[in-house]
Amino acid sequence: MLPALPLPTATPAPRKDATYDALRRRILDNAWPPGHQALEQEIALELGVSRTPVREALIRLEREGLVQVIPRRGMRVLPMSATDMRELYEILTALESLAAETLANRKPSDAELAPLLQATDAMEQALARDDLDAWAAADEDFHARLVTLAGNRLLAEAVFGHWDRAHRARMFTLRLRPAPVHSTQEHRALVECLRAGDSAGAAAVNRAHRQRASRELLAIFERYRLQQL
C-alpha cells in the first residue's frame, strides 16, 4: 500500500476535510462494511465533532457512490456491484500488465527488484502467522512498487486513480476468499521474468495473476449479491 502523506503540522486540515477523510477511510478499509448504518449524531460523537462536518462529509461520500444519505436516519454504506468490480479489474489487469512489460524491457537490476521480493517475503510471513491485514498491506505494496518502477508517470496516475476502489474490494473479500497462497508464487515468477528482461513473460504472468484474483473476488461479490436478494 502506498504510504499516506503526512499532514503539515503548521496548517492542519479543516475539520470538514478531516471528517470526510475519517469516514471514507472506514468505508475503504471495510471497518464500515456494505449495509452498515449510522446516525449523524452517532458519527459526530464518535469523532468528537459537530453534526455539520459529518453531514457535509456524507453528502460528498454520497456523490462518490459510497453511501446513501437517509433523511432523519443518517446513512447506509452502499454495496459494491460485481459489474463495477469486473470493469475495475479489467482496467487494472491491462494497466499493470503494461507496467510489467515496460519494466522488463529495461531489465531492472537486482537492487531495483529487491523491494518487490521484500514485499513478497512479507506476504509469506504474514500468511504464516495468519495475519491477513499484514498480507494485504504487503500485497498492495508489491503492486504499487511494480507500477512505480515502470517509470511511466501517466500510467501510474491511471492505476492509482483506481487504487482506493481496488483497496475496498480487497478488504471486503479478505476474509471471505480462499487463503491467498498462490499470490507469492506468482509474484516470484513475475520477478524472475523482470530480472530476465522477458517482457512478454512478465506481462503474461501478471495478467494471469490478476485474472485469477479477479475470478475469486467476483465470485464473492456474486454470492453477496444473491444473499441480499
mmCIF file of C-alpha atoms in Angstrom:
data_model
loop_
_atom_site.group_PDB
_atom_site.id
_atom_site.type_symbol
_atom_site.label_atom_id
_atom_site.label_comp_id
_atom_site.label_asym_id
_atom_site.label_seq_id
_atom_site.Cartn_x
_atom_site.Cartn_y
_atom_site.Cartn_z
ATOM 1 C CA MET A 1 0.000 0.000 0.000
ATOM 2 C CA LEU A 2 1.273 3.457 -0.774
ATOM 3 C CA PRO A 3 2.224 5.366 2.395
ATOM 4 C CA ALA A 4 -0.092 8.201 3.383
ATOM 5 C CA LEU A 5 1.412 11.647 3.055
ATOM 6 C CA PRO A 6 1.715 13.390 6.444
ATOM 7 C CA LEU A 7 -0.375 16.494 7.028
ATOM 8 C CA PRO A 8 1.647 19.692 7.554
ATOM 9 C CA THR A 9 1.746 20.448 11.261
ATOM 10 C CA ALA A 10 1.558 24.205 10.774
ATOM 11 C CA THR A 11 -1.603 24.122 8.684
ATOM 12 C CA PRO A 12 -3.883 21.301 9.862
ATOM 13 C CA ALA A 13 -6.634 20.135 7.520
ATOM 14 C CA PRO A 14 -10.009 21.839 8.007
ATOM 15 C CA ARG A 15 -12.283 19.864 10.307
ATOM 16 C CA LYS A 16 -14.706 19.063 7.491
ATOM 17 C CA ASP A 17 -11.908 17.556 5.388
ATOM 18 C CA ALA A 18 -10.584 15.537 8.307
ATOM 19 C CA THR A 19 -14.091 14.249 8.999
ATOM 20 C CA TYR A 20 -14.561 13.283 5.356
ATOM 21 C CA ASP A 21 -11.181 11.508 5.309
ATOM 22 C CA ALA A 22 -12.014 9.601 8.506
ATOM 23 C CA LEU A 23 -15.394 8.391 7.227
ATOM 24 C CA ARG A 24 -14.056 7.499 3.792
ATOM 25 C CA ARG A 25 -11.207 5.508 5.337
ATOM 26 C CA ARG A 26 -13.679 3.500 7.435
ATOM 27 C CA ILE A 27 -15.546 2.534 4.270
ATOM 28 C CA LEU A 28 -12.457 1.753 2.189
ATOM 29 C CA ASP A 29 -10.933 -0.366 4.974
ATOM 30 C CA ASN A 30 -14.255 -2.208 5.438
ATOM 31 C CA ALA A 31 -14.481 -1.067 9.059
ATOM 32 C CA TRP A 32 -17.924 0.010 7.837
ATOM 33 C CA PRO A 33 -18.936 -2.861 5.540
ATOM 34 C CA PRO A 34 -21.704 -2.654 2.930
ATOM 35 C CA GLY A 35 -25.047 -2.207 4.655
ATOM 36 C CA HIS A 36 -23.588 -0.531 7.743
ATOM 37 C CA GLN A 37 -25.877 2.198 9.065
ATOM 38 C CA ALA A 38 -25.236 5.024 11.489
ATOM 39 C CA LEU A 39 -26.924 8.211 12.605
ATOM 40 C CA GLU A 40 -25.256 11.586 12.075
ATOM 41 C CA GLN A 41 -25.248 12.172 15.822
ATOM 42 C CA GLU A 42 -23.580 8.814 16.497
ATOM 43 C CA ILE A 43 -20.829 9.581 13.995
ATOM 44 C CA ALA A 44 -20.345 13.087 15.371
ATOM 45 C CA LEU A 45 -19.969 11.760 18.921
ATOM 46 C CA GLU A 46 -17.512 9.093 17.778
ATOM 47 C CA LEU A 47 -15.321 11.650 16.010
ATOM 48 C CA GLY A 48 -15.770 14.423 18.562
ATOM 49 C CA VAL A 49 -17.131 16.916 16.025
ATOM 50 C CA SER A 50 -20.429 18.681 15.406
ATOM 51 C CA ARG A 51 -23.027 17.269 13.043
ATOM 52 C CA THR A 52 -22.276 19.887 10.370
ATOM 53 C CA PRO A 53 -18.931 18.441 9.117
ATOM 54 C CA VAL A 54 -20.453 14.957 9.355
ATOM 55 C CA ARG A 55 -23.399 15.988 7.175
ATOM 56 C CA GLU A 56 -21.081 17.644 4.632
ATOM 57 C CA ALA A 57 -18.846 14.574 4.557
ATOM 58 C CA LEU A 58 -21.800 12.263 3.993
ATOM 59 C CA ILE A 59 -23.002 14.392 1.088
ATOM 60 C CA ARG A 60 -19.555 14.105 -0.545
ATOM 61 C CA LEU A 61 -19.485 10.365 0.040
ATOM 62 C CA GLU A 62 -22.956 10.015 -1.449
ATOM 63 C CA ARG A 63 -21.755 11.786 -4.605
ATOM 64 C CA GLU A 64 -18.934 9.251 -4.821
ATOM 65 C CA GLY A 65 -21.416 6.398 -4.629
ATOM 66 C CA LEU A 66 -20.122 5.132 -1.284
ATOM 67 C CA VAL A 67 -23.122 5.862 0.943
ATOM 68 C CA GLN A 68 -26.821 6.608 0.806
ATOM 69 C CA VAL A 69 -27.914 9.524 2.965
ATOM 70 C CA ILE A 70 -31.223 8.708 4.627
ATOM 71 C CA PRO A 71 -33.146 11.743 5.951
ATOM 72 C CA ARG A 72 -33.508 11.603 9.745
ATOM 73 C CA ARG A 73 -31.848 8.178 9.746
ATOM 74 C CA GLY A 74 -28.246 9.034 8.962
ATOM 75 C CA MET A 75 -26.571 6.973 6.285
ATOM 76 C CA ARG A 76 -26.101 3.474 4.869
ATOM 77 C CA VAL A 77 -22.907 2.199 3.269
ATOM 78 C CA LEU A 78 -23.666 1.073 -0.272
ATOM 79 C CA PRO A 79 -22.518 -2.286 -1.636
ATOM 80 C CA MET A 80 -20.037 -2.661 -4.463
ATOM 81 C CA SER A 81 -21.508 -4.139 -7.623
ATOM 82 C CA ALA A 82 -19.979 -7.153 -9.333
ATOM 83 C CA THR A 83 -20.167 -5.257 -12.632
ATOM 84 C CA ASP A 84 -18.137 -2.357 -11.263
ATOM 85 C CA MET A 85 -15.538 -4.742 -9.841
ATOM 86 C CA ARG A 86 -15.286 -6.674 -13.114
ATOM 87 C CA GLU A 87 -14.660 -3.476 -15.044
ATOM 88 C CA LEU A 88 -12.206 -2.245 -12.408
ATOM 89 C CA TYR A 89 -10.103 -5.393 -12.545
ATOM 90 C CA GLU A 90 -10.144 -5.444 -16.334
ATOM 91 C CA ILE A 91 -8.596 -1.974 -16.266
ATOM 92 C CA LEU A 92 -6.060 -2.816 -13.554
ATOM 93 C CA THR A 93 -5.084 -6.054 -15.283
ATOM 94 C CA ALA A 94 -4.378 -4.255 -18.541
ATOM 95 C CA LEU A 95 -2.506 -1.340 -16.962
ATOM 96 C CA GLU A 96 -0.416 -3.409 -14.556
ATOM 97 C CA SER A 97 0.498 -5.884 -17.282
ATOM 98 C CA LEU A 98 1.706 -2.962 -19.391
ATOM 99 C CA ALA A 99 3.730 -1.739 -16.411
ATOM 100 C CA ALA A 100 5.304 -5.190 -16.025
ATOM 101 C CA GLU A 101 6.135 -5.324 -19.729
ATOM 102 C CA THR A 102 7.618 -1.812 -19.642
ATOM 103 C CA LEU A 103 9.746 -2.610 -16.607
ATOM 104 C CA ALA A 104 11.029 -5.893 -18.061
ATOM 105 C CA ASN A 105 12.033 -4.155 -21.274
ATOM 106 C CA ARG A 106 14.746 -2.258 -19.432
ATOM 107 C CA LYS A 107 15.858 -5.362 -17.473
ATOM 108 C CA PRO A 108 15.878 -3.883 -13.945
ATOM 109 C CA SER A 109 18.768 -4.512 -11.573
ATOM 110 C CA ASP A 110 18.588 -6.719 -8.512
ATOM 111 C CA ALA A 111 18.649 -3.600 -6.368
ATOM 112 C CA GLU A 112 15.561 -2.261 -8.130
ATOM 113 C CA LEU A 113 13.765 -5.593 -7.750
ATOM 114 C CA ALA A 114 14.688 -6.017 -4.077
ATOM 115 C CA PRO A 115 11.593 -4.148 -2.763
ATOM 116 C CA LEU A 116 9.353 -6.488 -4.768
ATOM 117 C CA LEU A 117 10.971 -9.524 -3.190
ATOM 118 C CA GLN A 118 10.831 -7.915 0.257
ATOM 119 C CA ALA A 119 7.109 -7.320 -0.160
ATOM 120 C CA THR A 120 6.639 -10.939 -1.268
ATOM 121 C CA ASP A 121 8.626 -12.179 1.743
ATOM 122 C CA ALA A 122 6.413 -10.028 3.977
ATOM 123 C CA MET A 123 3.329 -11.634 2.410
ATOM 124 C CA GLU A 124 4.632 -15.133 3.169
ATOM 125 C CA GLN A 125 5.492 -14.191 6.749
ATOM 126 C CA ALA A 126 2.062 -12.642 7.268
ATOM 127 C CA LEU A 127 0.326 -15.780 5.974
ATOM 128 C CA ALA A 128 2.451 -17.961 8.245
ATOM 129 C CA ARG A 129 1.114 -16.092 11.288
ATOM 130 C CA ASP A 130 -2.404 -15.804 9.792
ATOM 131 C CA ASP A 131 -2.243 -12.005 9.684
ATOM 132 C CA LEU A 132 -4.419 -11.208 6.675
ATOM 133 C CA ASP A 133 -4.288 -7.453 7.198
ATOM 134 C CA ALA A 134 -0.486 -7.516 7.023
ATOM 135 C CA TRP A 135 -0.700 -9.798 3.981
ATOM 136 C CA ALA A 136 -2.996 -7.325 2.215
ATOM 137 C CA ALA A 137 -0.708 -4.391 3.018
ATOM 138 C CA ALA A 138 2.343 -6.232 1.660
ATOM 139 C CA ASP A 139 0.448 -7.337 -1.450
ATOM 140 C CA GLU A 140 -0.623 -3.766 -2.180
ATOM 141 C CA ASP A 141 2.966 -2.642 -1.606
ATOM 142 C CA PHE A 142 4.174 -5.133 -4.223
ATOM 143 C CA HIS A 143 1.724 -3.925 -6.867
ATOM 144 C CA ALA A 144 2.289 -0.242 -6.095
ATOM 145 C CA ARG A 145 6.058 -0.659 -6.411
ATOM 146 C CA LEU A 146 5.687 -2.623 -9.636
ATOM 147 C CA VAL A 147 3.711 0.196 -11.221
ATOM 148 C CA THR A 148 6.043 2.889 -9.879
ATOM 149 C CA LEU A 149 9.184 1.072 -11.067
ATOM 150 C CA ALA A 150 7.852 1.046 -14.626
ATOM 151 C CA GLY A 151 8.708 4.755 -14.710
ATOM 152 C CA ASN A 152 5.666 5.893 -16.682
ATOM 153 C CA ARG A 153 4.067 8.746 -14.737
ATOM 154 C CA LEU A 154 0.797 8.795 -16.648
ATOM 155 C CA LEU A 155 0.449 5.028 -16.381
ATOM 156 C CA ALA A 156 0.995 5.241 -12.620
ATOM 157 C CA GLU A 157 -1.579 8.018 -12.315
ATOM 158 C CA ALA A 158 -4.116 5.905 -14.193
ATOM 159 C CA VAL A 159 -3.546 2.905 -11.911
ATOM 160 C CA PHE A 160 -3.546 4.873 -8.664
ATOM 161 C CA GLY A 161 -6.695 6.659 -9.759
ATOM 162 C CA HIS A 162 -8.459 3.322 -9.200
ATOM 163 C CA TRP A 163 -6.441 2.326 -6.135
ATOM 164 C CA ASP A 164 -8.993 3.179 -3.440
ATOM 165 C CA ARG A 165 -11.775 1.161 -5.040
ATOM 166 C CA ALA A 166 -9.449 -1.804 -5.516
ATOM 167 C CA HIS A 167 -8.384 -1.496 -1.864
ATOM 168 C CA ARG A 168 -12.006 -1.524 -0.729
ATOM 169 C CA ALA A 169 -12.726 -4.655 -2.778
ATOM 170 C CA ARG A 170 -9.630 -6.325 -1.350
ATOM 171 C CA MET A 171 -10.573 -5.551 2.247
ATOM 172 C CA PHE A 172 -14.209 -6.585 1.769
ATOM 173 C CA THR A 173 -13.220 -10.001 0.412
ATOM 174 C CA LEU A 174 -10.101 -10.525 2.544
ATOM 175 C CA ARG A 175 -11.680 -12.981 4.984
ATOM 176 C CA LEU A 176 -14.196 -14.433 2.550
ATOM 177 C CA ARG A 177 -11.827 -15.733 -0.112
ATOM 178 C CA PRO A 178 -9.617 -18.844 -0.035
ATOM 179 C CA ALA A 179 -6.255 -18.481 1.690
ATOM 180 C CA PRO A 180 -4.144 -16.447 -0.804
ATOM 181 C CA VAL A 181 -1.347 -18.999 -1.058
ATOM 182 C CA HIS A 182 -0.844 -18.615 -4.820
ATOM 183 C CA SER A 183 -0.027 -14.913 -4.832
ATOM 184 C CA THR A 184 3.528 -15.210 -3.524
ATOM 185 C CA GLN A 185 4.396 -17.905 -6.071
ATOM 186 C CA GLU A 186 3.021 -15.749 -8.871
ATOM 187 C CA HIS A 187 4.866 -12.682 -7.598
ATOM 188 C CA ARG A 188 8.163 -14.554 -7.554
ATOM 189 C CA ALA A 189 7.567 -15.842 -11.081
ATOM 190 C CA LEU A 190 6.912 -12.276 -12.198
ATOM 191 C CA VAL A 191 10.114 -11.014 -10.577
ATOM 192 C CA GLU A 192 12.107 -13.698 -12.404
ATOM 193 C CA CYS A 193 10.634 -12.560 -15.737
ATOM 194 C CA LEU A 194 11.506 -8.961 -14.893
ATOM 195 C CA ARG A 195 15.070 -9.909 -13.954
ATOM 196 C CA ALA A 196 15.496 -11.836 -17.219
ATOM 197 C CA GLY A 197 14.118 -8.986 -19.301
ATOM 198 C CA ASP A 198 11.309 -11.236 -20.523
ATOM 199 C CA SER A 199 8.682 -8.579 -21.275
ATOM 200 C CA ALA A 200 6.156 -10.968 -22.837
ATOM 201 C CA GLY A 201 6.526 -13.393 -19.946
ATOM 202 C CA ALA A 202 6.206 -10.634 -17.350
ATOM 203 C CA ALA A 203 3.010 -9.344 -18.937
ATOM 204 C CA ALA A 204 1.568 -12.863 -19.215
ATOM 205 C CA VAL A 205 2.381 -13.807 -15.611
ATOM 206 C CA ASN A 206 0.916 -10.588 -14.259
ATOM 207 C CA ARG A 207 -2.190 -10.920 -16.423
ATOM 208 C CA ALA A 208 -2.817 -14.492 -15.250
ATOM 209 C CA HIS A 209 -2.206 -13.436 -11.641
ATOM 210 C CA ARG A 210 -4.706 -10.583 -11.811
ATOM 211 C CA GLN A 211 -7.294 -12.636 -13.695
ATOM 212 C CA ARG A 212 -7.169 -15.442 -11.117
ATOM 213 C CA ALA A 213 -7.588 -12.979 -8.252
ATOM 214 C CA SER A 214 -10.385 -11.251 -10.135
ATOM 215 C CA ARG A 215 -12.301 -14.528 -10.551
ATOM 216 C CA GLU A 216 -12.056 -15.195 -6.817
ATOM 217 C CA LEU A 217 -13.241 -11.719 -5.889
ATOM 218 C CA LEU A 218 -16.074 -11.637 -8.401
ATOM 219 C CA ALA A 219 -17.396 -14.979 -7.147
ATOM 220 C CA ILE A 220 -17.599 -13.457 -3.654
ATOM 221 C CA PHE A 221 -19.388 -10.350 -4.919
ATOM 222 C CA GLU A 222 -21.886 -12.507 -6.784
ATOM 223 C CA ARG A 223 -22.600 -14.625 -3.678
ATOM 224 C CA TYR A 224 -23.040 -11.443 -1.643
ATOM 225 C CA ARG A 225 -25.481 -10.065 -4.230
ATOM 226 C CA LEU A 226 -27.573 -13.231 -4.130
ATOM 227 C CA GLN A 227 -27.677 -13.144 -0.340
ATOM 228 C CA GLN A 228 -29.121 -9.628 -0.464
ATOM 229 C CA LEU A 229 -32.000 -10.606 -2.789
#
